[in-house]
Amino acid sequence: MKKCVFAGDWVLEKMVGVQRYAYQILLVLDRWIQEGKIDFEVELLVPGNVTWSPDFNRIRVVKKGYIRNKKEKHLWQQVIFPIYVKTTRGIGIDLTAALPVFGCRIYAIHDCIQEAFPENFTDHSLFRQMVIAKRKIITRNEKCRIVTLTHDSKREVQKYYRVPDNRIDIVTCGWEHMKTTVEDDSILNKLELNNGCEFFFSLGSKYKHKNFQWVLSAAKNNPKYKFVITGTSVFSNNENELKMVVPENVIFTGYITNEEIKSLMIHCKALIQPSLYEGFGLPPLEAMSVGAKVIVSNASCLPEIYKHAAYYIDPYNSDCNLDLLMNEKIESAKPILEEYSWEKAAHQLIGVIKKMN
C-alpha cells in the first residue's frame, strides 16, 4: 500500500487560494478512503502548535516541530517535513508551494507569477529569488513530478523550467466548497449596497497582475454602478498606488469572510476578474456556482476555463461600456461547473500518485 504524506504548514494560514486547494482535495481523498475507493495510506504532517481540527475520518494528522515565525517556517518546510517523509518511506506531496527541495516527490506549481511579474516583488526580492531557486532544483530532479492547474499554466512552467511532458500533470480546481458556505448578507448593509443598489464585485490580492487598475478606470466610465474590491495586500506593494485616485463609486473592503464574499457574489451584477495573468482564476468559478454572471479578461488561462460562458474584456483597455458588454449573448455556466470539481481534481492527483514508483 502506498503511503502519501502531505505537507501541512498551510494549516496555520487563512483558508484561501492554495490552502483551499489542498484542503478540498484532501477532504475528497479522506471520503474515498473511508468508502474503500482507494487503498492509499494518507497523512497530513502539520506543525505541533496547530490548534485547527480538520474534518478527516481516515487521514491521519501528524504533528512535528513548530512554526512561530518565518525562520521556523523555512526550517519546517526544508528539514522537518523531508526528514519525516524519508523516515516513514512515504511519497512527499506539496500542494501549497512549501517547496521542500529534498524528500518530496510531487509538487504543485500553481503559476509562474514570480517569473512573469517580478515587479510584484520589488519589496520582497529575496523571497522571489528563493522561490525561483527552489523551483529550479525541483524541476531539474527527474524523480519529481510537477502538477499545475491548467494547460496555460503548464505551458508557463515549461517555458521557464523546461519540464518535459512526461513529468508534468494537470490537477485542476473545484467549487463545491461554496455549497457549505452560508452567505452573510450583513455585508450589504455595512457597505450600503442594499435597497436595489447595483454593483460589480472583484476579488483578489493587490498584485499588479490582478489589474484592479482596470476596475478603477471602468468605474469612472460607468458611474451609475458601484464597484466593490475585496482582498488583502499581503506581499503587494501596489495597494497604495491603487488608492491614490479612487472614484467615488469604488469601495475597497480589505479582508472579509468567505460568508460575506458569497453574499457579494450572489447579489452583484457581475464579478469582474480583469487579470493579466492567472494560474487558474477561481473566483469566477465560485461566482458561477452561486448563479452570478462573470466578466473576465481574454488573457492567460481564463478563456481556457470559462469558454463561452463569460463576458470577455481586454485587460489593457478599460474604455468599456459594461451595459453593452452584458447585452452580449453568452452560454450557460452549467458545462463549466460540470467540467471542474474537487472530485475531478482528486481523481487527477490519484493518477499522478499511481505513476510514482
CSV table of C-alpha atoms in Angstrom, one decimal:
chain,number,residue,atom,x,y,z
A,1,MET,CA,0.0,0.0,0.0
A,2,LYS,CA,1.4,3.4,-1.0
A,3,LYS,CA,1.8,6.0,1.8
A,4,CYS,CA,1.4,9.6,0.9
A,5,VAL,CA,2.5,12.4,3.3
A,6,PHE,CA,1.1,15.9,2.5
A,7,ALA,CA,3.0,19.0,3.7
A,8,GLY,CA,0.6,20.8,6.1
A,9,ASP,CA,2.3,24.0,7.1
A,10,TRP,CA,-0.6,25.8,5.4
A,11,VAL,CA,-3.0,25.0,8.2
A,12,LEU,CA,-1.6,27.9,10.2
A,13,GLU,CA,-2.8,30.3,7.4
A,14,LYS,CA,-6.1,31.6,6.2
A,15,MET,CA,-8.1,29.2,4.1
A,16,VAL,CA,-7.8,30.9,0.7
A,17,GLY,CA,-6.2,30.1,-2.6
A,18,VAL,CA,-3.6,27.3,-2.4
A,19,GLN,CA,-4.7,26.4,1.2
A,20,ARG,CA,-8.3,25.8,0.0
A,21,TYR,CA,-6.9,23.8,-3.0
A,22,ALA,CA,-5.0,21.4,-0.7
A,23,TYR,CA,-7.8,21.1,1.9
A,24,GLN,CA,-10.6,20.4,-0.5
A,25,ILE,CA,-8.6,17.7,-2.4
A,26,LEU,CA,-7.7,16.1,1.0
A,27,LEU,CA,-11.4,16.1,2.0
A,28,VAL,CA,-12.3,14.1,-1.1
A,29,LEU,CA,-9.4,11.7,-0.6
A,30,ASP,CA,-10.5,11.2,3.1
A,31,ARG,CA,-14.0,10.3,1.9
A,32,TRP,CA,-12.8,7.9,-0.8
A,33,ILE,CA,-10.5,6.1,1.7
A,34,GLN,CA,-13.5,5.7,4.0
A,35,GLU,CA,-15.6,4.4,1.2
A,36,GLY,CA,-12.9,1.9,0.1
A,37,LYS,CA,-12.5,3.6,-3.3
A,38,ILE,CA,-8.7,4.0,-2.9
A,39,ASP,CA,-6.2,2.0,-0.8
A,40,PHE,CA,-3.6,4.7,-0.1
A,41,GLU,CA,-2.5,5.5,3.4
A,42,VAL,CA,-2.6,9.3,3.7
A,43,GLU,CA,-1.1,11.5,6.3
A,44,LEU,CA,-1.0,15.3,6.7
A,45,LEU,CA,2.1,16.5,8.5
A,46,VAL,CA,1.4,19.7,10.4
A,47,PRO,CA,3.4,21.9,13.0
A,48,GLY,CA,2.9,21.0,16.6
A,49,ASN,CA,1.4,24.3,17.5
A,50,VAL,CA,-1.6,23.8,15.3
A,51,THR,CA,-5.0,24.2,17.0
A,52,TRP,CA,-7.1,23.6,13.9
A,53,SER,CA,-9.0,20.3,13.8
A,54,PRO,CA,-9.7,19.1,10.2
A,55,ASP,CA,-12.8,17.2,9.3
A,56,PHE,CA,-11.0,14.0,8.4
A,57,ASN,CA,-12.1,10.5,9.3
A,58,ARG,CA,-9.3,8.4,7.7
A,59,ILE,CA,-6.5,10.8,7.0
A,60,ARG,CA,-4.1,10.8,9.9
A,61,VAL,CA,-2.9,14.2,11.1
A,62,VAL,CA,0.7,14.0,12.5
A,63,LYS,CA,2.3,16.9,14.4
A,64,LYS,CA,6.0,17.6,14.2
A,65,GLY,CA,8.0,20.7,15.0
A,66,TYR,CA,6.8,24.2,15.4
A,67,ILE,CA,6.2,27.3,13.2
A,68,ARG,CA,6.1,30.6,15.1
A,69,ASN,CA,8.0,32.8,12.7
A,70,LYS,CA,9.4,32.9,9.1
A,71,LYS,CA,12.6,31.2,10.1
A,72,GLU,CA,10.9,28.3,11.8
A,73,LYS,CA,8.6,28.0,8.7
A,74,HIS,CA,11.5,27.7,6.4
A,75,LEU,CA,13.1,25.1,8.8
A,76,TRP,CA,9.9,23.1,8.9
A,77,GLN,CA,9.5,23.1,5.2
A,78,GLN,CA,13.1,22.2,4.3
A,79,VAL,CA,14.1,20.0,7.2
A,80,ILE,CA,11.3,18.6,9.4
A,81,PHE,CA,8.9,17.7,6.6
A,82,PRO,CA,11.6,16.0,4.4
A,83,ILE,CA,13.1,14.0,7.3
A,84,TYR,CA,9.6,12.8,8.3
A,85,VAL,CA,8.8,11.7,4.7
A,86,LYS,CA,12.1,9.9,4.4
A,87,THR,CA,11.9,8.1,7.8
A,88,THR,CA,8.3,6.9,7.1
A,89,ARG,CA,9.1,6.0,3.5
A,90,GLY,CA,6.2,8.0,2.2
A,91,ILE,CA,5.6,9.9,-1.0
A,92,GLY,CA,6.0,13.5,-0.1
A,93,ILE,CA,3.4,15.8,-1.7
A,94,ASP,CA,3.5,19.6,-1.6
A,95,LEU,CA,0.3,21.3,-2.9
A,96,THR,CA,0.8,24.8,-1.4
A,97,ALA,CA,4.2,26.0,-2.5
A,98,ALA,CA,6.2,24.9,0.5
A,99,LEU,CA,8.8,23.8,-2.0
A,100,PRO,CA,10.9,21.4,0.2
A,101,VAL,CA,13.9,20.8,-2.1
A,102,PHE,CA,14.6,17.3,-0.7
A,103,GLY,CA,12.3,14.4,0.4
A,104,CYS,CA,9.3,15.3,-1.7
A,105,ARG,CA,8.2,13.7,-5.0
A,106,ILE,CA,5.1,15.6,-6.1
A,107,TYR,CA,5.0,19.4,-6.2
A,108,ALA,CA,2.2,21.9,-7.3
A,109,ILE,CA,3.4,24.9,-9.2
A,110,HIS,CA,0.1,26.9,-9.4
A,111,ASP,CA,1.5,29.7,-11.6
A,112,CYS,CA,4.7,31.5,-12.5
A,113,ILE,CA,3.9,34.9,-11.1
A,114,GLN,CA,7.4,35.3,-9.6
A,115,GLU,CA,9.0,34.7,-13.0
A,116,ALA,CA,6.4,36.6,-15.2
A,117,PHE,CA,5.8,39.6,-12.9
A,118,PRO,CA,9.0,40.5,-11.0
A,119,GLU,CA,7.5,44.0,-10.4
A,120,ASN,CA,5.1,42.4,-7.9
A,121,PHE,CA,8.1,41.7,-5.6
A,122,THR,CA,10.2,44.9,-5.5
A,123,ASP,CA,9.8,44.9,-1.8
A,124,HIS,CA,10.3,41.1,-1.5
A,125,SER,CA,13.1,40.4,-3.9
A,126,LEU,CA,14.8,37.9,-1.7
A,127,PHE,CA,11.5,35.9,-1.3
A,128,ARG,CA,11.2,35.9,-5.1
A,129,GLN,CA,14.8,34.7,-5.6
A,130,MET,CA,14.3,31.9,-3.1
A,131,VAL,CA,11.2,30.7,-4.8
A,132,ILE,CA,12.8,30.6,-8.2
A,133,ALA,CA,15.9,28.9,-6.8
A,134,LYS,CA,13.9,26.2,-5.2
A,135,ARG,CA,11.8,25.7,-8.3
A,136,LYS,CA,15.0,25.2,-10.4
A,137,ILE,CA,16.2,22.5,-8.1
A,138,ILE,CA,12.9,20.7,-8.0
A,139,THR,CA,12.1,20.9,-11.7
A,140,ARG,CA,15.6,19.5,-12.6
A,141,ASN,CA,15.1,16.5,-10.3
A,142,GLU,CA,13.9,13.7,-12.6
A,143,LYS,CA,12.4,11.8,-9.7
A,144,CYS,CA,9.9,14.6,-9.1
A,145,ARG,CA,6.6,15.2,-10.8
A,146,ILE,CA,5.0,18.6,-11.2
A,147,VAL,CA,1.3,19.3,-11.1
A,148,THR,CA,-0.3,22.5,-12.2
A,149,LEU,CA,-3.8,23.8,-12.8
A,150,THR,CA,-4.4,24.4,-16.5
A,151,HIS,CA,-2.9,23.8,-19.9
A,152,ASP,CA,-1.9,27.5,-19.9
A,153,SER,CA,-0.1,27.2,-16.6
A,154,LYS,CA,1.6,24.0,-17.8
A,155,ARG,CA,2.9,26.0,-20.8
A,156,GLU,CA,4.2,28.6,-18.4
A,157,VAL,CA,6.0,26.1,-16.2
A,158,GLN,CA,7.6,24.5,-19.3
A,159,LYS,CA,8.5,28.0,-20.6
A,160,TYR,CA,10.6,28.8,-17.5
A,161,TYR,CA,11.8,25.4,-16.4
A,162,ARG,CA,11.6,23.1,-19.5
A,163,VAL,CA,9.8,20.3,-17.6
A,164,PRO,CA,9.1,17.5,-20.1
A,165,ASP,CA,5.6,16.4,-20.8
A,166,ASN,CA,6.1,13.1,-19.1
A,167,ARG,CA,6.8,14.8,-15.7
A,168,ILE,CA,4.0,17.4,-15.6
A,169,ASP,CA,0.3,16.8,-15.0
A,170,ILE,CA,-2.8,18.9,-14.6
A,171,VAL,CA,-4.7,18.8,-11.3
A,172,THR,CA,-7.4,21.5,-11.6
A,173,CYS,CA,-9.7,23.3,-9.1
A,174,GLY,CA,-13.3,22.9,-7.9
A,175,TRP,CA,-16.1,24.9,-6.5
A,176,GLU,CA,-18.2,22.6,-4.2
A,177,HIS,CA,-16.9,24.3,-1.0
A,178,MET,CA,-19.4,27.1,-1.9
A,179,LYS,CA,-22.2,24.7,-1.1
A,180,THR,CA,-21.3,24.6,2.6
A,181,THR,CA,-20.6,28.3,2.9
A,182,VAL,CA,-23.6,30.2,4.3
A,183,GLU,CA,-23.8,33.7,2.9
A,184,ASP,CA,-23.7,36.6,5.3
A,185,ASP,CA,-25.9,39.4,3.9
A,186,SER,CA,-25.0,41.8,6.7
A,187,ILE,CA,-22.1,42.9,4.5
A,188,LEU,CA,-24.7,44.5,2.2
A,189,ASN,CA,-25.7,46.9,5.0
A,190,LYS,CA,-22.1,47.5,6.1
A,191,LEU,CA,-21.2,48.6,2.5
A,192,GLU,CA,-24.5,50.4,1.9
A,193,LEU,CA,-25.3,48.1,-1.0
A,194,ASN,CA,-28.9,47.4,-0.2
A,195,ASN,CA,-32.2,49.0,-1.4
A,196,GLY,CA,-31.6,48.0,-5.0
A,197,CYS,CA,-28.0,49.3,-5.3
A,198,GLU,CA,-26.4,47.7,-8.3
A,199,PHE,CA,-22.7,46.8,-8.0
A,200,PHE,CA,-19.9,44.9,-9.6
A,201,PHE,CA,-17.6,42.8,-7.5
A,202,SER,CA,-13.9,42.0,-7.8
A,203,LEU,CA,-11.8,39.7,-5.5
A,204,GLY,CA,-8.1,39.0,-5.2
A,205,SER,CA,-4.8,40.2,-3.9
A,206,LYS,CA,-3.5,43.7,-4.8
A,207,TYR,CA,-0.7,42.3,-7.0
A,208,LYS,CA,-0.3,44.3,-10.2
A,209,HIS,CA,-1.1,41.3,-12.4
A,210,LYS,CA,-4.6,41.2,-10.9
A,211,ASN,CA,-5.1,44.5,-12.8
A,212,PHE,CA,-7.5,46.2,-10.4
A,213,GLN,CA,-6.5,49.5,-12.1
A,214,TRP,CA,-8.8,48.3,-14.9
A,215,VAL,CA,-11.7,48.3,-12.4
A,216,LEU,CA,-10.9,51.8,-11.2
A,217,SER,CA,-10.9,53.1,-14.8
A,218,ALA,CA,-14.1,51.2,-15.6
A,219,ALA,CA,-15.8,52.7,-12.6
A,220,LYS,CA,-15.1,56.2,-14.0
A,221,ASN,CA,-16.7,55.1,-17.3
A,222,ASN,CA,-19.7,53.5,-15.6
A,223,PRO,CA,-20.6,56.0,-12.8
A,224,LYS,CA,-24.1,54.7,-12.2
A,225,TYR,CA,-22.8,51.5,-10.6
A,226,LYS,CA,-20.7,50.8,-7.5
A,227,PHE,CA,-17.6,48.7,-7.7
A,228,VAL,CA,-16.5,46.6,-4.7
A,229,ILE,CA,-12.9,45.4,-4.5
A,230,THR,CA,-12.1,42.8,-1.8
A,231,GLY,CA,-8.8,41.2,-0.8
A,232,THR,CA,-5.6,41.6,1.2
A,233,SER,CA,-2.4,43.4,0.4
A,234,VAL,CA,-0.1,40.7,1.6
A,235,PHE,CA,3.2,40.6,-0.4
A,236,SER,CA,1.9,43.5,-2.5
A,237,ASN,CA,3.4,47.0,-3.0
A,238,ASN,CA,0.6,48.0,-5.3
A,239,GLU,CA,-2.2,48.9,-2.9
A,240,ASN,CA,-1.0,52.4,-2.2
A,241,GLU,CA,-0.8,53.1,-5.9
A,242,LEU,CA,-4.3,51.8,-6.5
A,243,LYS,CA,-5.7,54.0,-3.7
A,244,MET,CA,-4.0,57.3,-4.9
A,245,VAL,CA,-7.0,58.3,-7.1
A,246,VAL,CA,-10.2,56.3,-6.3
A,247,PRO,CA,-13.5,57.2,-7.9
A,248,GLU,CA,-16.4,57.8,-5.5
A,249,ASN,CA,-18.2,54.7,-6.7
A,250,VAL,CA,-15.4,52.3,-5.7
A,251,ILE,CA,-15.3,50.6,-2.3
A,252,PHE,CA,-12.2,48.8,-1.0
A,253,THR,CA,-13.3,46.4,1.7
A,254,GLY,CA,-10.0,44.9,2.8
A,255,TYR,CA,-10.2,41.3,4.1
A,256,ILE,CA,-13.8,40.0,4.6
A,257,THR,CA,-15.1,36.5,5.4
A,258,ASN,CA,-15.9,33.7,3.0
A,259,GLU,CA,-19.6,34.1,4.0
A,260,GLU,CA,-19.5,37.8,3.2
A,261,ILE,CA,-17.8,37.1,-0.1
A,262,LYS,CA,-20.5,34.6,-1.1
A,263,SER,CA,-23.2,37.2,-0.3
A,264,LEU,CA,-21.4,39.8,-2.6
A,265,MET,CA,-21.2,37.2,-5.3
A,266,ILE,CA,-24.9,36.4,-5.1
A,267,HIS,CA,-26.0,40.0,-5.2
A,268,CYS,CA,-23.5,41.6,-7.6
A,269,LYS,CA,-24.5,42.5,-11.1
A,270,ALA,CA,-21.3,40.5,-12.2
A,271,LEU,CA,-18.0,39.5,-10.8
A,272,ILE,CA,-15.1,41.2,-12.7
A,273,GLN,CA,-11.7,39.5,-12.9
A,274,PRO,CA,-9.6,41.7,-15.2
A,275,SER,CA,-6.3,39.8,-14.6
A,276,LEU,CA,-3.3,39.9,-16.9
A,277,TYR,CA,-2.2,36.5,-15.6
A,278,GLU,CA,-3.7,33.7,-13.6
A,279,GLY,CA,-2.8,30.1,-12.7
A,280,PHE,CA,-6.5,29.2,-12.7
A,281,GLY,CA,-8.7,32.1,-11.6
A,282,LEU,CA,-11.0,30.5,-9.1
A,283,PRO,CA,-13.3,33.4,-8.0
A,284,PRO,CA,-15.3,33.4,-11.3
A,285,LEU,CA,-15.9,29.7,-10.9
A,286,GLU,CA,-17.1,30.3,-7.3
A,287,ALA,CA,-19.3,33.1,-8.6
A,288,MET,CA,-20.8,30.9,-11.3
A,289,SER,CA,-21.7,28.3,-8.7
A,290,VAL,CA,-24.0,30.8,-7.0
A,291,GLY,CA,-25.6,32.0,-10.2
A,292,ALA,CA,-23.6,35.1,-10.8
A,293,LYS,CA,-22.5,36.5,-14.2
A,294,VAL,CA,-18.8,36.8,-14.7
A,295,ILE,CA,-16.6,39.3,-16.6
A,296,VAL,CA,-13.1,38.1,-17.2
A,297,SER,CA,-10.1,39.2,-19.3
A,298,ASN,CA,-9.3,37.5,-22.5
A,299,ALA,CA,-5.8,36.8,-21.2
A,300,SER,CA,-3.9,33.9,-19.7
A,301,CYS,CA,-5.9,30.7,-18.7
A,302,LEU,CA,-9.3,32.5,-18.4
A,303,PRO,CA,-10.6,31.7,-21.9
A,304,GLU,CA,-9.5,28.1,-21.4
A,305,ILE,CA,-11.6,27.7,-18.3
A,306,TYR,CA,-14.6,29.9,-18.9
A,307,LYS,CA,-15.1,29.3,-22.7
A,308,HIS,CA,-18.3,30.9,-23.9
A,309,ALA,CA,-20.0,31.2,-20.5
A,310,ALA,CA,-18.3,34.5,-19.6
A,311,TYR,CA,-18.2,38.1,-20.8
A,312,TYR,CA,-14.7,39.0,-22.0
A,313,ILE,CA,-12.8,42.3,-21.8
A,314,ASP,CA,-9.4,43.5,-23.0
A,315,PRO,CA,-7.4,43.9,-19.8
A,316,TYR,CA,-5.3,46.6,-21.5
A,317,ASN,CA,-8.3,48.7,-22.4
A,318,SER,CA,-10.7,49.9,-19.7
A,319,ASP,CA,-12.8,52.0,-22.1
A,320,CYS,CA,-15.7,49.6,-21.7
A,321,ASN,CA,-19.5,50.2,-21.5
A,322,LEU,CA,-20.5,47.4,-19.2
A,323,ASP,CA,-24.2,47.7,-20.1
A,324,LEU,CA,-23.3,47.0,-23.8
A,325,LEU,CA,-21.0,44.2,-22.8
A,326,MET,CA,-23.6,42.4,-20.7
A,327,ASN,CA,-26.1,42.6,-23.5
A,328,GLU,CA,-23.9,40.2,-25.4
A,329,LYS,CA,-25.2,36.6,-25.6
A,330,ILE,CA,-23.2,34.0,-23.6
A,331,GLU,CA,-23.7,30.3,-22.9
A,332,SER,CA,-24.8,28.6,-19.7
A,333,ALA,CA,-22.4,28.1,-16.9
A,334,LYS,CA,-23.6,24.6,-16.3
A,335,PRO,CA,-21.0,22.8,-18.5
A,336,ILE,CA,-18.2,24.8,-16.8
A,337,LEU,CA,-19.4,23.7,-13.4
A,338,GLU,CA,-19.6,20.1,-14.6
A,339,GLU,CA,-16.1,20.2,-16.0
A,340,TYR,CA,-14.4,21.4,-12.8
A,341,SER,CA,-14.9,19.8,-9.4
A,342,TRP,CA,-12.8,18.9,-6.4
A,343,GLU,CA,-13.6,15.2,-7.1
A,344,LYS,CA,-12.1,15.5,-10.5
A,345,ALA,CA,-9.1,17.2,-9.1
A,346,ALA,CA,-8.7,14.4,-6.5
A,347,HIS,CA,-9.0,11.8,-9.3
A,348,GLN,CA,-6.3,13.6,-11.3
A,349,LEU,CA,-4.0,13.7,-8.3
A,350,ILE,CA,-4.5,9.9,-7.7
A,351,GLY,CA,-3.5,9.4,-11.3
A,352,VAL,CA,-0.2,11.2,-10.6
A,353,ILE,CA,0.4,9.2,-7.4
A,354,LYS,CA,-0.1,5.9,-9.2
A,355,LYS,CA,2.7,6.9,-11.5
A,356,MET,CA,5.2,7.0,-8.6
A,357,ASN,CA,7.4,4.0,-8.1
